[in-house]
CSV table of C-alpha atoms in Angstrom, one decimal:
chain,number,residue,atom,x,y,z
Q,1,GLN,CA,-26.7,-2.3,9.7
Q,2,ILE,CA,-23.4,-3.4,7.7
Q,3,VAL,CA,-23.0,-1.3,4.7
Q,4,ILE,CA,-20.2,-1.1,2.0
Q,5,GLY,CA,-18.3,2.4,2.4
Q,6,ASP,CA,-16.1,2.3,-0.4
Q,7,MET,CA,-15.4,0.2,-3.3
Q,8,THR,CA,-12.0,0.4,-5.7
Q,9,ASN,CA,-10.7,-1.6,-8.4
Q,10,ILE,CA,-7.4,-2.9,-8.2
Q,11,GLY,CA,-7.2,-4.6,-11.9
Q,12,GLY,CA,-9.3,-6.6,-14.0
Q,13,ASN,CA,-12.8,-7.7,-12.2
Q,14,LYS,CA,-11.1,-7.4,-8.5
Q,15,PHE,CA,-11.9,-5.0,-6.1
Q,16,VAL,CA,-11.4,-4.0,-2.5
Q,17,LEU,CA,-14.2,-3.2,-0.6
Q,18,ILE,CA,-14.9,-1.7,3.2
Q,19,GLU,CA,-17.5,-3.4,5.2
Q,20,ARG,CA,-19.0,-0.7,8.2
Q,21,ASP,CA,-21.3,0.0,10.7
Q,22,SER,CA,-22.6,3.2,11.0
Q,23,LEU,CA,-21.5,3.9,14.4
Q,24,TYR,CA,-17.7,6.0,15.0
Q,25,GLY,CA,-14.8,5.8,16.7
Q,26,SER,CA,-14.5,3.4,20.1
Q,27,LYS,CA,-18.4,2.7,19.3
Q,28,ALA,CA,-17.8,1.1,15.6
Q,29,VAL,CA,-18.4,-2.6,15.6
Q,30,VAL,CA,-17.3,-3.4,12.3
Q,31,LYS,CA,-14.6,-2.0,9.9
Q,32,ARG,CA,-13.2,-4.8,7.7
Q,33,LEU,CA,-11.4,-5.0,3.9
Q,34,TYR,CA,-12.4,-7.4,1.6
Q,35,MET,CA,-11.4,-8.9,-1.7
Q,36,VAL,CA,-14.2,-9.6,-4.3
Q,37,ASP,CA,-13.5,-10.7,-7.8
Q,38,LEU,CA,-16.4,-10.4,-9.8
Q,39,ASP,CA,-15.7,-13.8,-11.4
Q,40,VAL,CA,-15.9,-15.8,-8.4
Q,41,LYS,CA,-19.0,-16.7,-7.2
Q,42,ASP,CA,-20.0,-19.6,-4.8
Q,43,ALA,CA,-22.7,-22.5,-5.6
Q,44,ASP,CA,-25.4,-20.2,-5.5
Q,45,GLY,CA,-24.2,-17.5,-7.4
Q,46,VAL,CA,-23.3,-15.1,-5.0
Q,47,LEU,CA,-19.8,-13.4,-5.0
Q,48,LYS,CA,-17.3,-14.5,-2.7
Q,49,LYS,CA,-15.5,-12.3,-0.5
Q,50,THR,CA,-12.1,-12.6,1.1
Q,51,LEU,CA,-11.6,-11.3,4.5
Q,52,LEU,CA,-8.1,-9.0,4.1
Q,53,VAL,CA,-8.1,-6.9,7.6
Q,54,ASP,CA,-10.3,-7.0,10.4
Q,55,LEU,CA,-9.2,-3.0,11.0
Q,56,LEU,CA,-11.0,-3.6,14.6
Q,57,ASN,CA,-8.7,-6.0,15.2
Q,58,ILE,CA,-4.9,-5.3,14.6
Q,59,SER,CA,-2.0,-6.2,16.7
Q,60,ASP,CA,-0.6,-3.0,18.1
Q,61,PRO,CA,2.2,-4.4,20.7
Q,62,THR,CA,3.5,-1.3,20.8
Q,63,GLY,CA,0.4,0.6,21.4
Q,64,ILE,CA,1.0,3.2,18.4
Q,65,GLY,CA,-2.6,3.4,18.5
Q,66,GLY,CA,-3.2,4.8,21.8
Q,67,PRO,CA,-5.6,3.5,24.7
Q,68,LEU,CA,-8.8,2.3,23.9
Protein backbone atom coordinates (compact mmCIF):
# COMPACT_ATOMS: atom_id res chain seq x y z
CA GLN A 1 0.00 0.00 0.00
CA ILE A 2 1.33 3.42 -1.00
CA VAL A 3 0.48 6.41 1.21
CA ILE A 4 1.35 10.09 1.50
CA GLY A 5 3.66 10.37 4.49
CA ASP A 6 3.73 14.16 4.66
CA MET A 7 2.85 17.17 2.53
CA THR A 8 4.42 20.62 2.88
CA ASN A 9 3.44 23.88 1.20
CA ILE A 10 6.34 25.51 -0.64
CA GLY A 11 4.44 28.62 -1.74
CA GLY A 12 1.13 29.41 -3.35
CA ASN A 13 -0.64 26.25 -4.43
CA LYS A 14 2.56 24.19 -4.69
CA PHE A 15 3.34 21.35 -2.30
CA VAL A 16 6.09 18.76 -1.84
CA LEU A 17 4.88 15.39 -0.66
CA ILE A 18 6.52 12.13 0.29
CA GLU A 19 4.94 9.01 -1.11
CA ARG A 20 5.96 5.85 0.73
CA ASP A 21 5.07 2.28 1.48
CA SER A 22 4.55 0.92 4.99
CA LEU A 23 7.92 -0.86 5.13
CA TYR A 24 11.04 0.34 6.96
CA GLY A 25 14.78 0.20 6.41
CA SER A 26 16.09 -2.21 3.79
CA LYS A 27 12.59 -3.67 3.29
CA ALA A 28 11.21 -0.37 1.95
CA VAL A 29 10.26 -0.38 -1.72
CA VAL A 30 8.79 3.11 -2.27
CA LYS A 31 10.06 6.41 -0.86
CA ARG A 32 9.69 9.29 -3.33
CA LEU A 33 9.36 13.07 -3.19
CA TYR A 34 6.92 14.71 -5.58
CA MET A 35 5.81 18.25 -6.27
CA VAL A 36 2.15 18.97 -6.93
CA ASP A 37 0.54 22.22 -7.96
CA LEU A 38 -3.15 22.36 -7.05
CA ASP A 39 -3.75 24.40 -10.21
CA VAL A 40 -2.29 21.76 -12.59
CA LYS A 41 -4.46 18.78 -13.53
CA ASP A 42 -4.43 16.25 -16.36
CA ALA A 43 -7.22 15.87 -18.95
CA ASP A 44 -9.24 13.77 -16.48
CA GLY A 45 -9.01 16.43 -13.76
CA VAL A 46 -6.49 14.47 -11.67
CA LEU A 47 -3.64 16.41 -10.05
CA LYS A 48 -0.35 16.00 -11.88
CA LYS A 49 2.64 15.13 -9.75
CA THR A 50 6.25 15.71 -10.72
CA LEU A 51 8.88 13.33 -9.37
CA LEU A 52 11.66 15.25 -7.59
CA VAL A 53 13.71 12.35 -6.24
CA ASP A 54 13.39 8.61 -5.69
CA LEU A 55 14.91 8.39 -2.21
CA LEU A 56 15.72 4.70 -2.63
CA ASN A 57 17.61 5.31 -5.86
CA ILE A 58 20.08 8.10 -5.08
CA SER A 59 23.56 7.88 -6.54
CA ASP A 60 26.17 7.27 -3.82
CA PRO A 61 29.48 6.87 -5.69
CA THR A 62 31.60 7.30 -2.55
CA GLY A 63 29.51 4.98 -0.37
CA ILE A 64 28.63 7.50 2.35
CA GLY A 65 25.27 5.76 2.83
CA GLY A 66 26.98 2.59 4.01
CA PRO A 67 26.47 -0.95 2.75
CA LEU A 68 23.11 -2.06 1.32
